[in-house]
Amino acid sequence: MLIQAECQNPKHLRFARAWLADFFPHHPFVYFGVSGIALFYEALKSTSRNSVVLPAYMCPNFSAAAIRCGMHVAHIDADPITQLPNVANLYRYLEGQVPSETILVIDHSFGYPFQALGAIRSKFPALLIVEDCARALGVRINGSFPGKHSDWVLLSMYKTTPGSHHGGILLTRTPMRLPSFASSPRTIREQVAKFEPIRSVYHFFLRAKQGVELPHHDLLSPEWTPRYGLPSTVCGSRFAAQLAAFEKQDADRTSAAEELTEKLSGMEGIEVLRTAQGCRSAGHYVSVRTPSRLVRNRIILGLRKKGLFVMPTWHIIPPHYRALLHTFPFGSRASEDLAERMLQISITRLGRRRCQRLAHEIPQFVCTNISDTA
């Protein structure tokens, strides 16, 4: 297997490589793929470590990738207040492990920073730490950007880039032997995704869509297969353009997120998550806790009919799989509760104007649905 060659990366990926090297100075080695989890999987295969610790409130494909590598997997239940791993339980679990054989994956969930990473690095210096920043580009932790205390950083080229549907990046402190990939073809869906007339028609039909979540009962084990290739030209160029405009977009986005957070805070029936003191959210999402799955789903459907597209959260998380039930040393109740009750508001995809509409509309849906289910 060959290290990804610079000459294989087109102009927009070379720009992204240079920008990220400046933004993440501790991680000068940059690797691209259609899937961030596939890059994570290839990186796992290159290590001699045998254990992976992950959040329980997270996409289960990370767990599937670790299991596919033959690694022992453990999941740490979430703190119900922050939707991030319970710090006390994470310390308790790591104290019983061999740090030099262990990999810790931390997700800055929906752009809300996990503040304790520096302290964990100080206490367990031999850990291999992976920061998942798929929805957290722009997050601040005690005034600094992520990466200072981690060995690998994962980024997404599509989860916060409107119109794109694939693309992942792995940043590392040391060079790795990862496969060389061919570029993926551009799809018609991605080419027209930002063409406003077509988007309007798509949104019109999406308003009538009734389902907001997938069933998660009686699942055996997570099924995941790595996807290989380089991002398509259209996805790569959109991401590069987003990086070029990062400072302005970051300021506008975080301002809109803070404004929406203030407007929704104190509203009876829901609770808006706040970042830890000294930290700043990336502003891509505002996370809201609702009283129940029923209320959450009714709010989502009502907002969708108004053309305001919010999402429930991950449809399925690791605790929903029977094959993983033994991997939760402190249980999984808080994570399962979050999966039932959380809704996520995408600032990036809605924009400031629609966020202002949402702040005006949501009190009606909250009050109506809480009273209907009381």
CSV table of N, CA and C in Angstrom, one decimal, residues 184-344:
chain,number,residue,atom,x,y,z
A,184,SER,N,-13.6,9.9,-7.3
A,184,SER,CA,-15.0,9.5,-7.5
A,184,SER,C,-15.7,10.3,-8.6
A,185,PRO,N,-16.6,9.8,-9.4
A,185,PRO,CA,-17.3,10.5,-10.4
A,185,PRO,C,-18.3,11.5,-9.8
A,186,ARG,N,-18.5,12.6,-10.5
A,186,ARG,CA,-19.5,13.5,-10.0
A,186,ARG,C,-20.9,12.9,-10.3
A,187,THR,N,-21.8,13.1,-9.3
A,187,THR,CA,-23.2,12.6,-9.5
A,187,THR,C,-24.1,13.7,-9.9
A,188,ILE,N,-25.1,13.4,-10.6
A,188,ILE,CA,-26.1,14.4,-11.0
A,188,ILE,C,-26.7,15.1,-9.8
A,189,ARG,N,-27.0,14.3,-8.7
A,189,ARG,CA,-27.6,14.8,-7.5
A,189,ARG,C,-26.7,15.9,-6.9
A,190,GLU,N,-25.4,15.7,-6.9
A,190,GLU,CA,-24.5,16.7,-6.3
A,190,GLU,C,-24.3,17.9,-7.2
A,191,GLN,N,-24.4,17.7,-8.5
A,191,GLN,CA,-24.2,18.8,-9.4
A,191,GLN,C,-25.4,19.8,-9.3
A,192,VAL,N,-26.6,19.2,-9.2
A,192,VAL,CA,-27.8,20.1,-9.2
A,192,VAL,C,-28.2,20.5,-7.8
A,193,ALA,N,-27.5,20.0,-6.7
A,193,ALA,CA,-28.0,20.1,-5.4
A,193,ALA,C,-28.1,21.6,-4.9
A,194,LYS,N,-27.3,22.5,-5.5
A,194,LYS,CA,-27.3,23.9,-5.1
A,194,LYS,C,-28.0,24.7,-6.2
A,195,PHE,N,-28.7,24.1,-7.1
A,195,PHE,CA,-29.5,24.8,-8.1
A,195,PHE,C,-30.9,25.1,-7.5
A,196,GLU,N,-31.2,26.4,-7.2
A,196,GLU,CA,-32.3,26.7,-6.3
A,196,GLU,C,-33.6,26.2,-6.8
A,197,PRO,N,-34.0,26.3,-8.1
A,197,PRO,CA,-35.3,25.8,-8.6
A,197,PRO,C,-35.5,24.3,-8.2
A,198,ILE,N,-34.5,23.5,-8.5
A,198,ILE,CA,-34.6,22.1,-8.2
A,198,ILE,C,-34.6,21.9,-6.7
A,199,ARG,N,-33.9,22.6,-5.9
A,199,ARG,CA,-33.9,22.5,-4.5
A,199,ARG,C,-35.3,22.8,-3.9
A,200,SER,N,-36.0,23.8,-4.5
A,200,SER,CA,-37.3,24.2,-4.1
A,200,SER,C,-38.3,23.1,-4.3
A,201,VAL,N,-38.2,22.4,-5.5
A,201,VAL,CA,-39.1,21.3,-5.8
A,201,VAL,C,-38.8,20.2,-4.8
A,202,TYR,N,-37.5,19.9,-4.5
A,202,TYR,CA,-37.2,18.8,-3.6
A,202,TYR,C,-37.7,19.1,-2.2
A,203,HIS,N,-37.6,20.3,-1.8
A,203,HIS,CA,-38.1,20.7,-0.4
A,203,HIS,C,-39.6,20.6,-0.4
A,204,PHE,N,-40.3,20.9,-1.5
A,204,PHE,CA,-41.8,20.8,-1.5
A,204,PHE,C,-42.2,19.4,-1.2
A,205,PHE,N,-41.6,18.4,-1.9
A,205,PHE,CA,-41.9,17.1,-1.7
A,205,PHE,C,-41.5,16.5,-0.3
A,206,LEU,N,-40.3,17.1,0.2
A,206,LEU,CA,-39.8,16.6,1.4
A,206,LEU,C,-40.8,17.0,2.6
A,207,ARG,N,-41.5,18.1,2.4
A,207,ARG,CA,-42.5,18.5,3.4
A,207,ARG,C,-43.5,17.5,3.8
A,208,ALA,N,-43.8,16.7,2.8
A,208,ALA,CA,-44.9,15.6,3.0
A,208,ALA,C,-44.3,14.3,3.5
A,209,LYS,N,-43.0,14.3,3.6
A,209,LYS,CA,-42.4,13.0,4.1
A,209,LYS,C,-42.7,12.8,5.6
A,210,GLN,N,-43.3,11.7,5.9
A,210,GLN,CA,-43.8,11.5,7.3
A,210,GLN,C,-42.8,10.9,8.2
A,211,GLY,N,-41.9,10.0,7.7
A,211,GLY,CA,-41.0,9.3,8.6
A,211,GLY,C,-39.8,10.2,9.0
A,212,VAL,N,-39.5,10.3,10.3
A,212,VAL,CA,-38.4,11.1,10.8
A,212,VAL,C,-37.3,10.2,11.5
A,213,GLU,N,-37.6,8.9,11.5
A,213,GLU,CA,-36.5,8.1,12.1
A,213,GLU,C,-36.7,6.6,11.6
A,214,LEU,N,-35.7,5.9,11.7
A,214,LEU,CA,-35.7,4.5,11.3
A,214,LEU,C,-36.0,3.6,12.6
A,215,PRO,N,-36.6,2.5,12.4
A,215,PRO,CA,-36.8,1.6,13.6
A,215,PRO,C,-35.5,1.1,14.1
A,216,HIS,N,-35.4,1.0,15.4
A,216,HIS,CA,-34.1,0.6,16.0
A,216,HIS,C,-34.3,-0.6,17.0
A,217,HIS,N,-35.3,-1.4,16.7
A,217,HIS,CA,-35.6,-2.5,17.6
A,217,HIS,C,-35.0,-3.8,17.0
A,218,ASP,N,-34.6,-4.7,17.8
A,218,ASP,CA,-34.2,-6.1,17.3
A,218,ASP,C,-33.1,-6.0,16.3
A,219,LEU,N,-32.1,-5.1,16.4
A,219,LEU,CA,-31.0,-5.1,15.5
A,219,LEU,C,-29.9,-6.0,16.1
A,220,LEU,N,-29.2,-6.7,15.2
A,220,LEU,CA,-28.2,-7.7,15.7
A,220,LEU,C,-26.8,-7.0,15.8
A,221,SER,N,-26.3,-6.6,14.7
A,221,SER,CA,-24.9,-6.0,14.8
A,221,SER,C,-24.8,-4.9,13.6
A,222,PRO,N,-24.0,-3.9,13.8
A,222,PRO,CA,-23.9,-2.8,12.8
A,222,PRO,C,-23.3,-3.4,11.5
A,223,GLU,N,-23.9,-3.1,10.4
A,223,GLU,CA,-23.4,-3.5,9.1
A,223,GLU,C,-22.7,-2.4,8.4
A,224,TRP,N,-21.4,-2.5,8.1
A,224,TRP,CA,-20.7,-1.4,7.5
A,224,TRP,C,-19.6,-2.0,6.6
A,225,THR,N,-19.5,-1.4,5.4
A,225,THR,CA,-18.5,-1.8,4.5
A,225,THR,C,-17.7,-0.5,4.0
A,226,PRO,N,-16.4,-0.5,4.1
A,226,PRO,CA,-15.6,0.7,3.7
A,226,PRO,C,-15.8,1.1,2.3
A,227,ARG,N,-16.0,2.4,2.1
A,227,ARG,CA,-16.1,3.0,0.7
A,227,ARG,C,-14.8,3.7,0.4
A,228,TYR,N,-14.2,3.4,-0.8
A,228,TYR,CA,-12.9,3.9,-1.1
A,228,TYR,C,-13.0,4.8,-2.3
A,229,GLY,N,-12.0,5.7,-2.4
A,229,GLY,CA,-12.0,6.7,-3.5
A,229,GLY,C,-11.7,8.1,-3.0
A,230,LEU,N,-11.3,9.0,-3.9
A,230,LEU,CA,-11.1,10.4,-3.6
A,230,LEU,C,-12.4,11.1,-3.8
A,231,PRO,N,-12.6,12.2,-3.1
A,231,PRO,CA,-13.8,13.0,-3.3
A,231,PRO,C,-13.9,13.4,-4.8
A,232,SER,N,-15.2,13.6,-5.2
A,232,SER,CA,-15.4,14.1,-6.6
A,232,SER,C,-15.0,15.5,-6.7
A,233,THR,N,-14.8,16.0,-7.9
A,233,THR,CA,-14.4,17.4,-8.1
A,233,THR,C,-15.4,18.4,-7.5
A,234,VAL,N,-16.6,18.1,-7.7
A,234,VAL,CA,-17.6,19.0,-7.2
A,234,VAL,C,-17.6,19.1,-5.7
A,235,CYS,N,-17.5,18.0,-5.0
A,235,CYS,CA,-17.4,18.0,-3.5
A,235,CYS,C,-16.2,18.7,-3.0
A,236,GLY,N,-15.0,18.3,-3.7
A,236,GLY,CA,-13.8,18.9,-3.3
A,236,GLY,C,-13.7,20.4,-3.5
A,237,SER,N,-14.3,20.9,-4.6
A,237,SER,CA,-14.2,22.3,-4.9
A,237,SER,C,-15.2,23.1,-3.9
A,238,ARG,N,-16.3,22.5,-3.6
A,238,ARG,CA,-17.2,23.2,-2.6
A,238,ARG,C,-16.5,23.3,-1.3
A,239,PHE,N,-15.9,22.2,-0.8
A,239,PHE,CA,-15.2,22.2,0.5
A,239,PHE,C,-14.1,23.3,0.5
A,240,ALA,N,-13.3,23.3,-0.6
A,240,ALA,CA,-12.2,24.3,-0.7
A,240,ALA,C,-12.7,25.7,-0.7
A,241,ALA,N,-13.9,25.9,-1.4
A,241,ALA,CA,-14.5,27.3,-1.3
A,241,ALA,C,-14.9,27.6,0.1
A,242,GLN,N,-15.4,26.6,0.8
A,242,GLN,CA,-15.9,26.9,2.2
A,242,GLN,C,-14.7,27.2,3.1
A,243,LEU,N,-13.5,26.6,2.9
A,243,LEU,CA,-12.3,26.9,3.6
A,243,LEU,C,-11.8,28.3,3.3
A,244,ALA,N,-11.9,28.7,2.0
A,244,ALA,CA,-11.4,30.0,1.6
A,244,ALA,C,-12.2,31.1,2.2
A,245,ALA,N,-13.5,30.8,2.5
A,245,ALA,CA,-14.4,31.8,3.1
A,245,ALA,C,-14.6,31.5,4.6
A,246,PHE,N,-13.7,30.8,5.2
A,246,PHE,CA,-14.0,30.3,6.6
A,246,PHE,C,-14.2,31.4,7.6
A,247,GLU,N,-13.4,32.4,7.6
A,247,GLU,CA,-13.4,33.4,8.6
A,247,GLU,C,-14.8,34.1,8.6
A,248,LYS,N,-15.3,34.5,7.5
A,248,LYS,CA,-16.6,35.2,7.4
A,248,LYS,C,-17.7,34.2,7.7
A,249,GLN,N,-17.7,33.0,7.1
A,249,GLN,CA,-18.7,32.1,7.4
A,249,GLN,C,-18.8,31.7,8.9
A,250,ASP,N,-17.6,31.5,9.5
A,250,ASP,CA,-17.5,31.1,10.9
A,250,ASP,C,-18.2,32.2,11.8
A,251,ALA,N,-17.8,33.5,11.5
A,251,ALA,CA,-18.4,34.6,12.3
A,251,ALA,C,-19.9,34.6,12.1
A,252,ASP,N,-20.4,34.5,10.8
A,252,ASP,CA,-21.8,34.6,10.6
A,252,ASP,C,-22.6,33.4,11.2
A,253,ARG,N,-22.0,32.2,11.1
A,253,ARG,CA,-22.7,31.0,11.6
A,253,ARG,C,-22.8,31.0,13.1
A,254,THR,N,-21.7,31.3,13.7
A,254,THR,CA,-21.7,31.3,15.2
A,254,THR,C,-22.6,32.4,15.8
A,255,SER,N,-22.6,33.5,15.1
A,255,SER,CA,-23.5,34.6,15.5
A,255,SER,C,-25.0,34.1,15.4
A,256,ALA,N,-25.3,33.5,14.3
A,256,ALA,CA,-26.7,33.0,14.1
A,256,ALA,C,-27.0,31.9,15.1
A,257,ALA,N,-26.0,31.0,15.4
A,257,ALA,CA,-26.3,29.9,16.4
A,257,ALA,C,-26.5,30.5,17.8
A,258,GLU,N,-25.7,31.5,18.2
A,258,GLU,CA,-25.8,32.1,19.5
A,258,GLU,C,-27.1,32.9,19.6
A,259,GLU,N,-27.5,33.5,18.5
A,259,GLU,CA,-28.8,34.2,18.5
A,259,GLU,C,-30.0,33.3,18.7
A,260,LEU,N,-30.0,32.2,18.0
A,260,LEU,CA,-31.0,31.2,18.1
A,260,LEU,C,-31.0,30.5,19.5
A,261,THR,N,-29.9,30.3,20.0
A,261,THR,CA,-29.8,29.7,21.3
A,261,THR,C,-30.4,30.6,22.4
A,262,GLU,N,-30.1,31.9,22.3
A,262,GLU,CA,-30.7,32.8,23.2
A,262,GLU,C,-32.2,32.9,23.1
A,263,LYS,N,-32.7,32.9,21.9
A,263,LYS,CA,-34.2,33.0,21.7
A,263,LYS,C,-34.9,31.8,22.2
A,264,LEU,N,-34.3,30.6,22.1
A,264,LEU,CA,-34.9,29.4,22.5
A,264,LEU,C,-34.7,29.0,24.0
A,265,SER,N,-33.7,29.6,24.6
A,265,SER,CA,-33.4,29.4,26.0
A,265,SER,C,-34.5,29.9,26.9
A,266,GLY,N,-34.8,29.1,27.9
A,266,GLY,CA,-35.9,29.5,28.8
A,266,GLY,C,-37.3,29.2,28.3
A,267,MET,N,-37.4,28.6,27.1
A,267,MET,CA,-38.7,28.3,26.6
A,267,MET,C,-39.2,27.0,27.3
A,268,GLU,N,-40.4,27.1,27.9
A,268,GLU,CA,-41.0,25.9,28.6
A,268,GLU,C,-41.1,24.7,27.7
A,269,GLY,N,-40.7,23.6,28.2
A,269,GLY,CA,-40.9,22.3,27.5
A,269,GLY,C,-39.7,21.8,26.7
A,270,ILE,N,-38.7,22.7,26.4
A,270,ILE,CA,-37.5,22.3,25.7
A,270,ILE,C,-36.3,22.8,26.5
A,271,GLU,N,-35.1,22.2,26.2
A,271,GLU,CA,-33.9,22.7,26.8
A,271,GLU,C,-32.8,22.8,25.7
A,272,VAL,N,-32.2,24.0,25.5
A,272,VAL,CA,-31.2,24.2,24.5
A,272,VAL,C,-29.8,23.9,25.2
A,273,LEU,N,-29.0,23.1,24.5
A,273,LEU,CA,-27.7,22.8,25.1
A,273,LEU,C,-26.8,24.0,25.0
A,274,ARG,N,-25.9,24.1,26.1
A,274,ARG,CA,-24.9,25.2,26.2
A,274,ARG,C,-23.5,24.6,26.1
A,275,THR,N,-22.6,25.4,25.6
A,275,THR,CA,-21.2,24.9,25.6
A,275,THR,C,-20.6,25.1,27.0
A,276,ALA,N,-19.5,24.3,27.2
A,276,ALA,CA,-18.8,24.4,28.5
A,276,ALA,C,-18.2,25.8,28.6
A,277,GLN,N,-18.0,26.3,29.9
A,277,GLN,CA,-17.4,27.6,30.1
A,277,GLN,C,-16.0,27.6,29.5
A,278,GLY,N,-15.7,28.7,28.8
A,278,GLY,CA,-14.4,28.8,28.2
A,278,GLY,C,-14.3,28.2,26.8
A,279,CYS,N,-15.4,27.6,26.3
A,279,CYS,CA,-15.4,27.0,25.0
A,279,CYS,C,-16.4,27.7,24.1
A,280,ARG,N,-16.3,27.4,22.8
A,280,ARG,CA,-17.3,27.9,21.9
A,280,ARG,C,-17.7,26.8,20.9
A,281,SER,N,-19.0,26.7,20.7
A,281,SER,CA,-19.5,25.7,19.7
A,281,SER,C,-19.0,26.1,18.3
A,282,ALA,N,-18.9,25.2,17.4
A,282,ALA,CA,-18.6,25.5,16.0
A,282,ALA,C,-19.8,26.2,15.3
A,283,GLY,N,-21.0,26.1,15.9
A,283,GLY,CA,-22.1,26.8,15.4
A,283,GLY,C,-22.8,26.2,14.2
A,284,HIS,N,-22.4,25.0,13.8
A,284,HIS,CA,-23.0,24.3,12.7
A,284,HIS,C,-24.4,23.8,13.1
A,285,TYR,N,-24.6,23.5,14.4
A,285,TYR,CA,-25.9,23.0,14.9
A,285,TYR,C,-26.2,23.7,16.3
A,286,VAL,N,-27.5,23.8,16.5
A,286,VAL,CA,-28.0,24.0,17.9
A,286,VAL,C,-28.8,22.8,18.3
A,287,SER,N,-28.4,22.2,19.4
A,287,SER,CA,-29.0,21.0,19.9
A,287,SER,C,-30.0,21.3,20.9
A,288,VAL,N,-31.2,20.6,20.8
A,288,VAL,CA,-32.3,20.9,21.7
A,288,VAL,C,-32.9,19.6,22.2
A,289,ARG,N,-33.1,19.6,23.5
A,289,ARG,CA,-33.6,18.4,24.2
A,289,ARG,C,-35.2,18.6,24.4
A,290,THR,N,-36.0,17.6,23.9
A,290,THR,CA,-37.4,17.7,24.0
A,290,THR,C,-37.9,16.8,25.1
A,291,PRO,N,-39.2,16.8,25.5
A,291,PRO,CA,-39.6,16.0,26.6
A,291,PRO,C,-39.7,14.5,26.2
A,292,SER,N,-39.9,14.2,25.0
A,292,SER,CA,-40.1,12.7,24.6
A,292,SER,C,-39.9,12.6,23.1
A,293,ARG,N,-39.8,11.3,22.7
A,293,ARG,CA,-39.7,11.1,21.2
A,293,ARG,C,-40.9,11.5,20.5
A,294,LEU,N,-42.1,11.3,21.1
A,294,LEU,CA,-43.3,11.7,20.4
A,294,LEU,C,-43.4,13.2,20.2
A,295,VAL,N,-43.1,13.9,21.2
A,295,VAL,CA,-43.1,15.4,21.1
A,295,VAL,C,-42.1,15.8,20.1
A,296,ARG,N,-40.9,15.3,20.2
A,296,ARG,CA,-39.8,15.7,19.2
A,296,ARG,C,-40.2,15.4,17.8
A,297,ASN,N,-40.8,14.2,17.5
A,297,ASN,CA,-41.1,13.9,16.1
A,297,ASN,C,-42.3,14.8,15.6
A,298,ARG,N,-43.2,15.1,16.5
A,298,ARG,CA,-44.3,16.0,16.1
A,298,ARG,C,-43.8,17.4,15.8
A,299,ILE,N,-42.8,17.9,16.6
A,299,ILE,CA,-42.2,19.2,16.3
A,299,ILE,C,-41.5,19.2,15.0
A,300,ILE,N,-40.7,18.1,14.7
A,300,ILE,CA,-40.0,18.0,13.5
A,300,ILE,C,-40.9,18.0,12.3
A,301,LEU,N,-42.0,17.2,12.3
A,301,LEU,CA,-42.9,17.1,11.2
A,301,LEU,C,-43.6,18.5,11.0
A,302,GLY,N,-44.0,19.1,12.1
A,302,GLY,CA,-44.6,20.4,11.9
A,302,GLY,C,-43.7,21.5,11.3
A,303,LEU,N,-42.4,21.5,11.7
A,303,LEU,CA,-41.5,22.4,11.1
A,303,LEU,C,-41.2,22.1,9.7
A,304,ARG,N,-41.1,20.8,9.4
A,304,ARG,CA,-40.9,20.4,8.0
A,304,ARG,C,-42.0,20.9,7.1
A,305,LYS,N,-43.2,20.9,7.5
A,305,LYS,CA,-44.3,21.3,6.7
A,305,LYS,C,-44.3,22.8,6.5
A,306,LYS,N,-43.5,23.5,7.3
A,306,LYS,CA,-43.3,25.0,7.1
A,306,LYS,C,-42.0,25.2,6.3
A,307,GLY,N,-41.4,24.1,5.8
A,307,GLY,CA,-40.2,24.3,5.1
A,307,GLY,C,-38.9,24.5,5.9
A,308,LEU,N,-39.0,24.2,7.2
A,308,LEU,CA,-37.9,24.3,8.1
A,308,LEU,C,-37.4,22.9,8.5
A,309,PHE,N,-36.3,22.5,7.9
A,309,PHE,CA,-35.9,21.1,8.0
A,309,PHE,C,-34.9,20.9,9.1
A,310,VAL,N,-35.3,20.4,10.2
A,310,VAL,CA,-34.5,20.0,11.3
A,310,VAL,C,-34.5,18.5,11.4
A,311,MET,N,-33.5,17.9,12.2
A,311,MET,CA,-33.4,16.5,12.2
A,311,MET,C,-33.4,15.9,13.6
A,312,PRO,N,-33.8,14.6,13.7
A,312,PRO,CA,-34.0,14.1,15.1
A,312,PRO,C,-32.6,14.0,15.8
A,313,THR,N,-31.7,13.3,15.2
A,313,THR,CA,-30.3,13.0,15.7
A,313,THR,C,-29.9,11.8,15.0
A,314,TRP,N,-28.9,11.1,15.5
A,314,TRP,CA,-28.7,9.8,14.9
A,314,TRP,C,-29.9,8.9,15.0
A,315,HIS,N,-30.3,8.2,14.0
A,315,HIS,CA,-31.4,7.3,14.1
A,315,HIS,C,-31.1,6.1,14.9
A,316,ILE,N,-29.9,5.6,14.8
A,316,ILE,CA,-29.4,4.4,15.4
A,316,ILE,C,-28.1,4.6,16.1
A,317,ILE,N,-27.9,4.2,17.3
A,317,ILE,CA,-26.6,4.4,18.0
A,317,ILE,C,-26.2,3.0,18.5
A,318,PRO,N,-25.0,2.8,18.9
A,318,PRO,CA,-24.5,1.5,19.3
A,318,PRO,C,-25.3,0.7,20.3
A,319,PRO,N,-26.0,1.3,21.3
A,319,PRO,CA,-26.8,0.6,22.3
A,319,PRO,C,-28.0,-0.2,21.6
A,320,HIS,N,-28.3,0.2,20.4
A,320,HIS,CA,-29.5,-0.4,19.8
A,320,HIS,C,-29.2,-1.8,19.2
A,321,TYR,N,-27.9,-2.2,19.2
A,321,TYR,CA,-27.5,-3.5,18.6
A,321,TYR,C,-27.3,-4.6,19.7
A,322,ARG,N,-27.9,-5.7,19.5
A,322,ARG,CA,-27.8,-6.8,20.5
A,322,ARG,C,-26.3,-7.3,20.7
A,323,ALA,N,-25.6,-7.3,19.5
A,323,ALA,CA,-24.2,-7.8,19.6
A,323,ALA,C,-23.3,-6.9,20.3
A,324,LEU,N,-23.7,-5.7,20.6
A,324,LEU,CA,-22.9,-4.7,21.3
A,324,LEU,C,-23.3,-4.5,22.8
A,325,LEU,N,-24.3,-5.2,23.3
A,325,LEU,CA,-24.8,-4.9,24.6
A,325,LEU,C,-23.8,-5.1,25.7
A,326,HIS,N,-22.8,-5.9,25.5
A,326,HIS,CA,-21.7,-6.2,26.5
A,326,HIS,C,-20.6,-5.1,26.5
A,327,THR,N,-20.8,-4.1,25.6
A,327,THR,CA,-19.7,-3.2,25.5
A,327,THR,C,-19.9,-1.8,26.2
A,328,PHE,N,-20.8,-1.8,27.1
A,328,PHE,CA,-21.2,-0.6,27.9
A,328,PHE,C,-20.9,-0.8,29.4
A,329,PRO,N,-19.7,-0.5,29.8
A,329,PRO,CA,-19.3,-0.8,31.2
A,329,PRO,C,-20.1,0.0,32.2
A,330,PHE,N,-20.7,1.1,31.8
A,330,PHE,CA,-21.5,1.9,32.7
A,330,PHE,C,-23.0,2.1,32.2
A,331,GLY,N,-23.4,1.1,31.4
A,331,GLY,CA,-24.7,1.2,30.9
A,331,GLY,C,-24.8,2.2,29.7
A,332,SER,N,-26.0,2.3,29.2
A,332,SER,CA,-26.2,3.2,28.0
A,332,SER,C,-27.5,4.0,28.1
A,333,ARG,N,-28.1,4.1,29.3
A,333,ARG,CA,-29.4,4.7,29.4
A,333,ARG,C,-29.4,6.2,29.0
A,334,ALA,N,-28.4,7.0,29.3
A,334,ALA,CA,-28.4,8.4,29.0
A,334,ALA,C,-28.3,8.5,27.4
A,335,SER,N,-27.5,7.7,26.8
A,335,SER,CA,-27.3,7.8,25.4
A,335,SER,C,-28.6,7.4,24.6
A,336,GLU,N,-29.3,6.4,25.1
A,336,GLU,CA,-30.5,6.0,24.5
A,336,GLU,C,-31.6,7.1,24.7
A,337,ASP,N,-31.6,7.7,25.8
A,337,ASP,CA,-32.6,8.8,26.1
A,337,ASP,C,-32.3,10.0,25.2
A,338,LEU,N,-31.0,10.3,24.9
A,338,LEU,CA,-30.7,11.4,24.0
A,338,LEU,C,-31.2,11.1,22.6
A,339,ALA,N,-31.0,9.8,22.2
A,339,ALA,CA,-31.4,9.4,20.8
A,339,ALA,C,-32.9,9.5,20.7
A,340,GLU,N,-33.6,9.4,21.8
A,340,GLU,CA,-35.1,9.5,21.7
A,340,GLU,C,-35.6,10.9,21.7
A,341,ARG,N,-34.8,11.8,22.3
A,341,ARG,CA,-35.4,13.1,22.6
A,341,ARG,C,-34.7,14.3,21.9
A,342,MET,N,-33.5,14.2,21.4
A,342,MET,CA,-32.8,15.3,20.9
A,342,MET,C,-33.3,15.6,19.4
A,343,LEU,N,-33.3,16.9,19.1
A,343,LEU,CA,-33.4,17.3,17.8
A,343,LEU,C,-32.2,18.3,17.5
A,344,GLN,N,-31.8,18.3,16.3
A,344,GLN,CA,-30.6,19.1,15.9
A,344,GLN,C,-31.0,20.1,14.8
